[in-house]
Short mmCIF file of C-alpha atoms and ligand atoms in Angstrom, two decimals:
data_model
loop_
_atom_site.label_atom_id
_atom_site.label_comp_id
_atom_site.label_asym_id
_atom_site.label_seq_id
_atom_site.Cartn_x
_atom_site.Cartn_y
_atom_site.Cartn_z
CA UNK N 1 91.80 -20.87 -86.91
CA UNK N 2 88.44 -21.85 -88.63
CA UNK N 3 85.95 -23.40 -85.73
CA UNK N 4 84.90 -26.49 -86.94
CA UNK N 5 81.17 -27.33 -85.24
CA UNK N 6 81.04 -28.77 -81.65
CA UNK N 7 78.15 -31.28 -81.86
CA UNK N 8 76.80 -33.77 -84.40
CA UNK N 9 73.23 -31.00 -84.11
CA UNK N 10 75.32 -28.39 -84.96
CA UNK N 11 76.96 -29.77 -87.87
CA UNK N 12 74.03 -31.15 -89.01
CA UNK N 13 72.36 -27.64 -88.20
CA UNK N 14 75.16 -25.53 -89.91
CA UNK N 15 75.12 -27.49 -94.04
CA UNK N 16 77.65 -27.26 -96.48
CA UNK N 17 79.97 -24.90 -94.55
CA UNK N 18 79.65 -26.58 -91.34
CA UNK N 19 80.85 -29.85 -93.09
CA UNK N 20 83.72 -27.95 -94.85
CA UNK N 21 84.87 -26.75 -91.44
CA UNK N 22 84.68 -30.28 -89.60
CA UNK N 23 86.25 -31.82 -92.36
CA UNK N 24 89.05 -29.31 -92.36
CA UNK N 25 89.33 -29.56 -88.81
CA UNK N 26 90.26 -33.06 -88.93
CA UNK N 27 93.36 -32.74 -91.10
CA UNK N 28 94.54 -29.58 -88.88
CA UNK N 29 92.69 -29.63 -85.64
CA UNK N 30 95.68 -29.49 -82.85
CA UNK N 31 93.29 -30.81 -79.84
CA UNK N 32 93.12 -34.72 -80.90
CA UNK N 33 91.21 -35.83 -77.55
CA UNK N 34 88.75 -33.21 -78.56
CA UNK N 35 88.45 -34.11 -81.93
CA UNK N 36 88.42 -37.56 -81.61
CA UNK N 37 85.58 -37.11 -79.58
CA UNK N 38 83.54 -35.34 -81.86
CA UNK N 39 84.16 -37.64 -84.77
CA UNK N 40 83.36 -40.44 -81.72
CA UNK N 41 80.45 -38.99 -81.65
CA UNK N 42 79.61 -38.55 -85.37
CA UNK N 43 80.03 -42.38 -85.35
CA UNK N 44 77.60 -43.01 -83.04
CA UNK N 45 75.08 -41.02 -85.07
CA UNK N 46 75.53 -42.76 -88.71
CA UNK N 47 72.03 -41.94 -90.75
CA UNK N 48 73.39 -42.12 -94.24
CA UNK N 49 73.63 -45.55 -96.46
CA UNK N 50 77.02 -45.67 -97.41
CA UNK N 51 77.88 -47.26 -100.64
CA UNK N 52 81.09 -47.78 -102.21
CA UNK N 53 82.51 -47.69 -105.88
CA UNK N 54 85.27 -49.09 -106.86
CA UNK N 55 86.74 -50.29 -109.96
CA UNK N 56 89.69 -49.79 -112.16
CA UNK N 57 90.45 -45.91 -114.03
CA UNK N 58 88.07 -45.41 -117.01
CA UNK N 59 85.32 -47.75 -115.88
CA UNK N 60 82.90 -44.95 -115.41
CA UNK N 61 82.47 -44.72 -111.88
CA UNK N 62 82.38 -40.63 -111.61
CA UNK N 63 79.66 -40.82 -114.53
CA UNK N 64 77.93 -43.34 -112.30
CA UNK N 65 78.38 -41.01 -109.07
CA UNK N 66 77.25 -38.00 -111.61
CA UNK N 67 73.80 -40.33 -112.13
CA UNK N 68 73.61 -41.91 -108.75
CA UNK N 69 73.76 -38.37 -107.43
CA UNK N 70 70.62 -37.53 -109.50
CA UNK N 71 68.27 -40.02 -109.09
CA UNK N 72 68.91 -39.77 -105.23
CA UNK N 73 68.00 -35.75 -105.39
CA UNK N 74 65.41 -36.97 -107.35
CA UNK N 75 64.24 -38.86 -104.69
CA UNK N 76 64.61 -35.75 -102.10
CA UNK N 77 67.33 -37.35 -100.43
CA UNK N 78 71.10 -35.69 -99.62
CA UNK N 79 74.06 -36.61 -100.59
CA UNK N 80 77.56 -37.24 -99.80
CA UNK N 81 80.52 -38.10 -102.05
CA UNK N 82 84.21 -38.29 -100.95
CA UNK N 83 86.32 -39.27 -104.25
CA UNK N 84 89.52 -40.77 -103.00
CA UNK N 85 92.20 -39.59 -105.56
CA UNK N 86 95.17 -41.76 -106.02
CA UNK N 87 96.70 -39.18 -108.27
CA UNK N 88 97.30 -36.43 -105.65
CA UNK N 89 100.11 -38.51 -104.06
CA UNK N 90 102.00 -37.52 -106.89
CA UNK N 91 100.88 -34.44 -107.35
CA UNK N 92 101.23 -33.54 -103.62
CA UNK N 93 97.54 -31.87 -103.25
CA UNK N 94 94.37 -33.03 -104.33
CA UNK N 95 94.72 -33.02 -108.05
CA UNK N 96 90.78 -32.80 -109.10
CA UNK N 97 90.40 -30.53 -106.39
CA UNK N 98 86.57 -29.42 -106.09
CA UNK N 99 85.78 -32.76 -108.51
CA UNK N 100 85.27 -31.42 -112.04
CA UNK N 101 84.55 -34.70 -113.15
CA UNK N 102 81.78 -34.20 -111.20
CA UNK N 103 79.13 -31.53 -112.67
CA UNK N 104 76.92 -31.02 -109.41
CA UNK N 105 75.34 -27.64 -109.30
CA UNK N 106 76.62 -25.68 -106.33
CA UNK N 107 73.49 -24.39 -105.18
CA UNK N 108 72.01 -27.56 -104.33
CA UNK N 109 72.53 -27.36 -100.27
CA UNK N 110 71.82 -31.11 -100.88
CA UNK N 111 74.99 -32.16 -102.55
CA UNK N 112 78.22 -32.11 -101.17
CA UNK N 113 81.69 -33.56 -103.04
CA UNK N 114 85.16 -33.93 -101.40
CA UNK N 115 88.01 -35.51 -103.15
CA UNK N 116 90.63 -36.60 -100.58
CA UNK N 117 93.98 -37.68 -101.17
CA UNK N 118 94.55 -41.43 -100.98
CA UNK N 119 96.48 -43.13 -98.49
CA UNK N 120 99.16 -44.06 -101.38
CA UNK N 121 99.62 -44.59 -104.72
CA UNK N 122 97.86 -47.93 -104.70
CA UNK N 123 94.42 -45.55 -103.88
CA UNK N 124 94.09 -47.12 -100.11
CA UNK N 125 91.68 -44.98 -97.72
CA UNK N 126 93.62 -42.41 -95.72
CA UNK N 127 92.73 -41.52 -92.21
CA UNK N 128 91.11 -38.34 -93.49
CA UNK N 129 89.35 -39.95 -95.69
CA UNK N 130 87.55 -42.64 -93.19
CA UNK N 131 86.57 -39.42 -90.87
CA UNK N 132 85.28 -37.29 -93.89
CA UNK N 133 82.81 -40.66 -94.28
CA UNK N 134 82.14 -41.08 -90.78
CA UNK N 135 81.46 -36.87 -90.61
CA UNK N 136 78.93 -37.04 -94.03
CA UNK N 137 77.52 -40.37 -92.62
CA UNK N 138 75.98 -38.42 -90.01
CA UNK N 139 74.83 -35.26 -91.86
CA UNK N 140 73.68 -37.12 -95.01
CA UNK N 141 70.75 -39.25 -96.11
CA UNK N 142 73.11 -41.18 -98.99
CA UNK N 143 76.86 -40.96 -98.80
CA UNK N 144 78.74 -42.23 -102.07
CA UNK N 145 82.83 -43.33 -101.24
CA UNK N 146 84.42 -43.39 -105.11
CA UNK N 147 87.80 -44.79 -105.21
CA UNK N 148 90.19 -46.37 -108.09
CA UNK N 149 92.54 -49.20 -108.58
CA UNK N 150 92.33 -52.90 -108.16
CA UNK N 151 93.53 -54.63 -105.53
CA UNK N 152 94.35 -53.03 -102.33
CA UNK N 153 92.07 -49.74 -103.06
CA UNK N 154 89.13 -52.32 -102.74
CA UNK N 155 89.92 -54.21 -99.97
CA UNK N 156 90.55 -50.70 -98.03
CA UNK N 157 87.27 -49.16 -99.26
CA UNK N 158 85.41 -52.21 -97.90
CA UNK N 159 86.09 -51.16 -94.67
CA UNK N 160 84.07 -47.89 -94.87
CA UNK N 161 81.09 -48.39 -96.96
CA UNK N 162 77.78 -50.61 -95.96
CA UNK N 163 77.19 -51.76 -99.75
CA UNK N 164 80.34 -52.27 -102.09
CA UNK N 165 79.80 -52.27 -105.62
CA UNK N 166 82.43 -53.37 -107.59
CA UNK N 167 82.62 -51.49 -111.58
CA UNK N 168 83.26 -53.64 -114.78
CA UNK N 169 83.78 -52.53 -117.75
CA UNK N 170 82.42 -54.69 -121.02
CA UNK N 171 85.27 -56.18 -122.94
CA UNK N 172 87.91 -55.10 -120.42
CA UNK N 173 88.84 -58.99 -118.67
CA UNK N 174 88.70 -57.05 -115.38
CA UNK N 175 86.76 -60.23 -113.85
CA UNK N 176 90.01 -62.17 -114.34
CA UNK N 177 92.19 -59.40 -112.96
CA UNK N 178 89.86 -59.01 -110.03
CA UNK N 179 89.60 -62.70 -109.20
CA UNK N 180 93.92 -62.91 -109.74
CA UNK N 181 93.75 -59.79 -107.15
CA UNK N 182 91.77 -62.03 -104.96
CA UNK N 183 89.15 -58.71 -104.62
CA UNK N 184 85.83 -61.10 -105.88
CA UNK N 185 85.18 -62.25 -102.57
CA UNK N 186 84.47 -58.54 -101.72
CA UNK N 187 81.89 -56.50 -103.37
CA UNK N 188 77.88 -57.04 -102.22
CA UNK N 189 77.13 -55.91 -106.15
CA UNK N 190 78.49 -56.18 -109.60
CA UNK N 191 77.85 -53.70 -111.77
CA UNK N 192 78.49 -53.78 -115.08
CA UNK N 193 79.35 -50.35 -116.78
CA UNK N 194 78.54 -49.33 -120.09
CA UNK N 195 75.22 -51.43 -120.70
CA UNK N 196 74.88 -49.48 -123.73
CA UNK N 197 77.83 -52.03 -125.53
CA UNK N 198 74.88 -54.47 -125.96
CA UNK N 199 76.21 -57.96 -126.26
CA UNK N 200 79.87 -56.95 -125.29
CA UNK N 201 77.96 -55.87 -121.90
CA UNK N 202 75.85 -58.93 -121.62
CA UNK N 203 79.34 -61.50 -122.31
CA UNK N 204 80.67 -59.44 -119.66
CA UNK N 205 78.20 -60.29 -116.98
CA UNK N 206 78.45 -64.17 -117.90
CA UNK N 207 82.17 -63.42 -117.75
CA UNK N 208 81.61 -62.07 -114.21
CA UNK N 209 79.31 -64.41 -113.02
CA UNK N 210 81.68 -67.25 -113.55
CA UNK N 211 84.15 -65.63 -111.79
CA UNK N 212 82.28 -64.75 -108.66
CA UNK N 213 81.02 -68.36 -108.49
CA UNK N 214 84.91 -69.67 -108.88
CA UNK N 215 86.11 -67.16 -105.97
CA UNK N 216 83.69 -67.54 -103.50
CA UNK N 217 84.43 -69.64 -101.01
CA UNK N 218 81.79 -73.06 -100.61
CA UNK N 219 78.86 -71.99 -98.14
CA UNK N 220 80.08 -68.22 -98.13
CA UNK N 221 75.81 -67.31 -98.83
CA UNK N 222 74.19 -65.84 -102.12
CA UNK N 223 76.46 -64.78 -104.84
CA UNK N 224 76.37 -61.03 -104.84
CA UNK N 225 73.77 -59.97 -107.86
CA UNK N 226 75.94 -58.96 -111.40
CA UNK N 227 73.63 -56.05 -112.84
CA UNK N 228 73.90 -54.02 -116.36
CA UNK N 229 74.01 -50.44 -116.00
CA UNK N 230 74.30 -47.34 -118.64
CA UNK N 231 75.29 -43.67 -116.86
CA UNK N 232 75.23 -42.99 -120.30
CA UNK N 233 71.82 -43.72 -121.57
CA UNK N 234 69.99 -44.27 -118.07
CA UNK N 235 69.60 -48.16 -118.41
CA UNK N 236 69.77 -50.25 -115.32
CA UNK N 237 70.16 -47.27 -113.39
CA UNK N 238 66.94 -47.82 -110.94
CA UNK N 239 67.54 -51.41 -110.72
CA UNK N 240 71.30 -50.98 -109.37
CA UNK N 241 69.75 -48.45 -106.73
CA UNK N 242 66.70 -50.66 -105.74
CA UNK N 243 69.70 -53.29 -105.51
CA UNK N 244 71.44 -51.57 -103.30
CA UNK N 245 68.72 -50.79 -101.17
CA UNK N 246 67.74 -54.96 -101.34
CA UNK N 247 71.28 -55.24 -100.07
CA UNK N 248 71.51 -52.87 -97.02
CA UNK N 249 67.80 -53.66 -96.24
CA UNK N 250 68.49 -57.13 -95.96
CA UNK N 251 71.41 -56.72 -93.74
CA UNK N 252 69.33 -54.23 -91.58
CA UNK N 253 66.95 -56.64 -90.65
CA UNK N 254 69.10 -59.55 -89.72
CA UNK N 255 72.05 -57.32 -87.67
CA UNK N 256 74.96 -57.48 -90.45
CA UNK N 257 74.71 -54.08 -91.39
CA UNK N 258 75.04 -53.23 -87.61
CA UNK N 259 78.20 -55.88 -86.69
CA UNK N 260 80.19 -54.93 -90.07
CA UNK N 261 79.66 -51.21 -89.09
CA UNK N 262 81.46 -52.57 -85.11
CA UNK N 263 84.04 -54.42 -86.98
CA UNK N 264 85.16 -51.63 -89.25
CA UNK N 265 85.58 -49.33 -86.57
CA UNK N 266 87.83 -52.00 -84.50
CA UNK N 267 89.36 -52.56 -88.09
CA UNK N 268 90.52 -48.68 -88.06
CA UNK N 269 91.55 -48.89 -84.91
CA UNK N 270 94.11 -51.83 -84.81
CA UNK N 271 95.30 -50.58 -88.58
CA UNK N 272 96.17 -47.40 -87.32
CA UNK N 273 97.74 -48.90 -84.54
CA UNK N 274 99.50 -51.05 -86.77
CA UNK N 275 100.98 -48.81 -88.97
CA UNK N 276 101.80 -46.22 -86.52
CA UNK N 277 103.77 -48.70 -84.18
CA UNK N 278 103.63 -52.27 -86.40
CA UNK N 279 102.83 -55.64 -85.51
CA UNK N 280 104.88 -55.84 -82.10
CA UNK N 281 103.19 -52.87 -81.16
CA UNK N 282 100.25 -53.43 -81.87
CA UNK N 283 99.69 -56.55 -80.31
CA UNK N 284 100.69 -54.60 -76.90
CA UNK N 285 97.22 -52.83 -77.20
CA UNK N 286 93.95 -54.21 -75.77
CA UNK N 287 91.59 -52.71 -78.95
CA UNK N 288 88.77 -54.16 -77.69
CA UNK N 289 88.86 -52.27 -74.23
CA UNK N 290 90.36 -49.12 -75.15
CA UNK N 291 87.04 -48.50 -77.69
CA UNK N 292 84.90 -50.15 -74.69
CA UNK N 293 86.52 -47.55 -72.42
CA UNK N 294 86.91 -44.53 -74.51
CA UNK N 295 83.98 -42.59 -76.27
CA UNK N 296 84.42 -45.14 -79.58
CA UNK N 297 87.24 -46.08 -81.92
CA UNK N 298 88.74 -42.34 -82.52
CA UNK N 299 89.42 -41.49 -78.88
CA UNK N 300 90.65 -45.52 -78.53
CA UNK N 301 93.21 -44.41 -81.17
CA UNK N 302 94.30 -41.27 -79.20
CA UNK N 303 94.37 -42.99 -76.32
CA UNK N 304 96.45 -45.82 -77.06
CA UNK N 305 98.63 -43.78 -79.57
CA UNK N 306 99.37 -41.76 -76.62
CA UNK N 307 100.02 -44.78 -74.22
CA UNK N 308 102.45 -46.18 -77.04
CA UNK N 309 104.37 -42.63 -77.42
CA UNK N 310 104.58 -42.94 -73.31
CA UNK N 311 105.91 -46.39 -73.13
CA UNK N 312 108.17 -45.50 -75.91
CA UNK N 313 109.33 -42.39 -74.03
CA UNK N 314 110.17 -43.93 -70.77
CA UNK N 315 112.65 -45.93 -72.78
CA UNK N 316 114.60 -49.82 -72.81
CA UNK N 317 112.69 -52.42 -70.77
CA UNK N 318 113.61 -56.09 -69.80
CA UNK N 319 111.82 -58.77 -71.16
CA UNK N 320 109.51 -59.09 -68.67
CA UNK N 321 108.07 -56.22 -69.41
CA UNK N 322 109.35 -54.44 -66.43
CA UNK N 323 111.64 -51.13 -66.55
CA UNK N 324 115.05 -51.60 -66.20
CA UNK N 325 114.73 -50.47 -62.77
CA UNK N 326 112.02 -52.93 -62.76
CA UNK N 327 109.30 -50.35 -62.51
CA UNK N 328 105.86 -51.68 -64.18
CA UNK N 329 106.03 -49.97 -68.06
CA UNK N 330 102.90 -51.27 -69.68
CA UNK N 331 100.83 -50.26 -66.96
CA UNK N 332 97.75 -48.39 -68.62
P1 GDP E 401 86.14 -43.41 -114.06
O1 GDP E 401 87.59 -43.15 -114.37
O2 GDP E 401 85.91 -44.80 -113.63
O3 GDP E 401 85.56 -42.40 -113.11
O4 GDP E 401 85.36 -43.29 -115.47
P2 GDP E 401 84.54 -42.06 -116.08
O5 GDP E 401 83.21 -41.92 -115.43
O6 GDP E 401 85.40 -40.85 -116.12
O7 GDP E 401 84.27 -42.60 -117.56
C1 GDP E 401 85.30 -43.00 -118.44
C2 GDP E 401 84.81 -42.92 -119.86
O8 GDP E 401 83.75 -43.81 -120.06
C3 GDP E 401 84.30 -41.54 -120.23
O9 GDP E 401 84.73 -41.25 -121.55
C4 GDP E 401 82.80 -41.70 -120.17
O10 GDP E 401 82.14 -40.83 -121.07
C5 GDP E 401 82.62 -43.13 -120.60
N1 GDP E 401 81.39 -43.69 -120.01
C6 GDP E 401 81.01 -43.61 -118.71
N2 GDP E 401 79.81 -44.21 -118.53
C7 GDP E 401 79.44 -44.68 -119.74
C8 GDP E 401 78.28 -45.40 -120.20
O11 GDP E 401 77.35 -45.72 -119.45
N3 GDP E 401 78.27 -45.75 -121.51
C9 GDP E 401 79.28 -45.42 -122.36
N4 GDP E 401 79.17 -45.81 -123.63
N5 GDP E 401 80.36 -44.72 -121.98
C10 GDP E 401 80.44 -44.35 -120.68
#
């Protein structure tokens, strides 16, 4: 078996291969105490800006990655990208594999692409994928989470990234798709794709404007900025990345970018918990303490998967809670 690195200094010490190794470690790594540890303590050390694309097939997000990618080298700063691919739930394996849509040159030691398998075909964000972010969030300066559909692919993705942009393209009535989805109320930025359509572009931000303002809810704060970009030709490009950086600065300085960052990780928590066990189940677990007890919200998940699988295991109970021999079952 491959040794993945044991610290957050050595994968940060050990580049592109270290990464490959942690990342492979978490979809095979037998030890899940120990691993959840690690990627516990990955958490803890976040330095990357994590921003989110999202945005129906087509739109031109990878040729937005492809330029986003760029100006951030250009700018001597590294770069993640995990592109979540819908596609290989069909296919049963990660269909782009190394990214061919995206043309970064593999001996920049700066750069580093994953494309991970999506939770399902709707494009949700696996559990893979959440730790591949949480692992390049603390080896990169920028980390870039790509991922398609509309509807539940951005609501998943929201949950992962400190800036979401959401991708529209010109002539397309996406806005009205987006705001029937009920997905408006999520992205911190708009950005328009394809800025090179001229006034198709330009009707397209009014278009999106309108919707934002009719899908926000009353006193929900600033509507989130609509910009015009071109991958294509350049245009708008260093005004979407001074946007971003307007965004996540802003929510720096007042504590948001901190407390979303808190409430994702108790948001992977009790989802995993969810799904592995449902509702009833979950609402058996304290979330709150197990993170508060446990090295953070990776070793709260093994530790209350395993307390589930225990209580499971020691079989019927009484309504009271109690064993049938009226032994205590939910003690922790
Ligand atoms: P994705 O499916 O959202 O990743 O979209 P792609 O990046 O693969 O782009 C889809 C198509 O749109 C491709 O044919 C691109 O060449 C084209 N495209 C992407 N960006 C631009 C742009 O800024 N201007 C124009 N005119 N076409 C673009």
């Amino acid at each position: 078996m491959i040794r993945r690195p044991d610290t957050v200094e050595a994968l940060r010490a050990g580049g592109k291969a270290a990464l490959t190794r942690a990342l492979t470690a978490v979809e095979t790594e037998t030890d899940q105490q120990a691993l959840a540890r690690f990627l516990d303590a990955a958490e803890g050390a976040a330095r990357a800006r994590v921003l989110g694309l999202t945005g129906p097939p087509g739109v031109g997000k990878s040729t937005l990655t492809n330029a986003l990618i760029k100006a951030f080298r250009a700018r001597g700063e590294t770069v993640g990208v995990i592109a979540v691919d819908p596609s290989s739930q069909i296919t049963g394996g990660a269909l782009l594999g190394d990214r061919t849509r995206l043309s970064t040159d593999p001996e920049d030691t700066g750069v580093f692409v994953r494309s991970m398998a999506a939770r399902d075909r709707l494009g949700g964000l696996s559990d893979h994928a959440i730790a591949g972010v949480v692992l390049m969030r603390a080896v990169m300066d920028r980390v870039i989470v790509e991922s398609v559909g509309i509807g539940q692919s951005e609501a998943d993705v929201v949950h992962a990234v400190d800036t979401l942009a959401l991708c529209i393209q010109p002539g397309s009535g996406d806005s009205l798709q987006f705001m029937k989805a009920g997905v408006m109320e999520l992205p911190d930025l708009v950005a328009v794709t394809k800025a090179d359509m001229g006034a198709l572009a330009r009707r397209a931000r009014a278009d999106v404007e309108g919707a934002l303002s009719l899908s926000r809810p009353a006193g929900a704060g600033p509507l989130p900025e609509v910009l015009l970009v071109s991958a294509a030709s350049g245009e708008g490009l260093d005004a979407f990345v001074a946007a971003c950086d307007t965004h996540l600065d802003a929510a720096e300085a007042d504590g948001r970018c901190a407390r979303r960052r808190r409430a994702q990780a108790r948001h992977w928590v009790d989802d995993t918990i969810t799904r592995r066990f449902g509702t009833v189940g979950r609402a058996r677990c304290d979330v709150e303490r197990a993170i508060a007890e446990t090295s953070g919200p990776f070793a709260a998940i093994a530790a209350l998967d395993a307390d589930m699988r225990a209580r499971l295991a020691a079989g019927p109970r009484r309504a009271d809670g109690r064993a049938e021999d009226g032994g205590e079952v939910f003690r922790r």
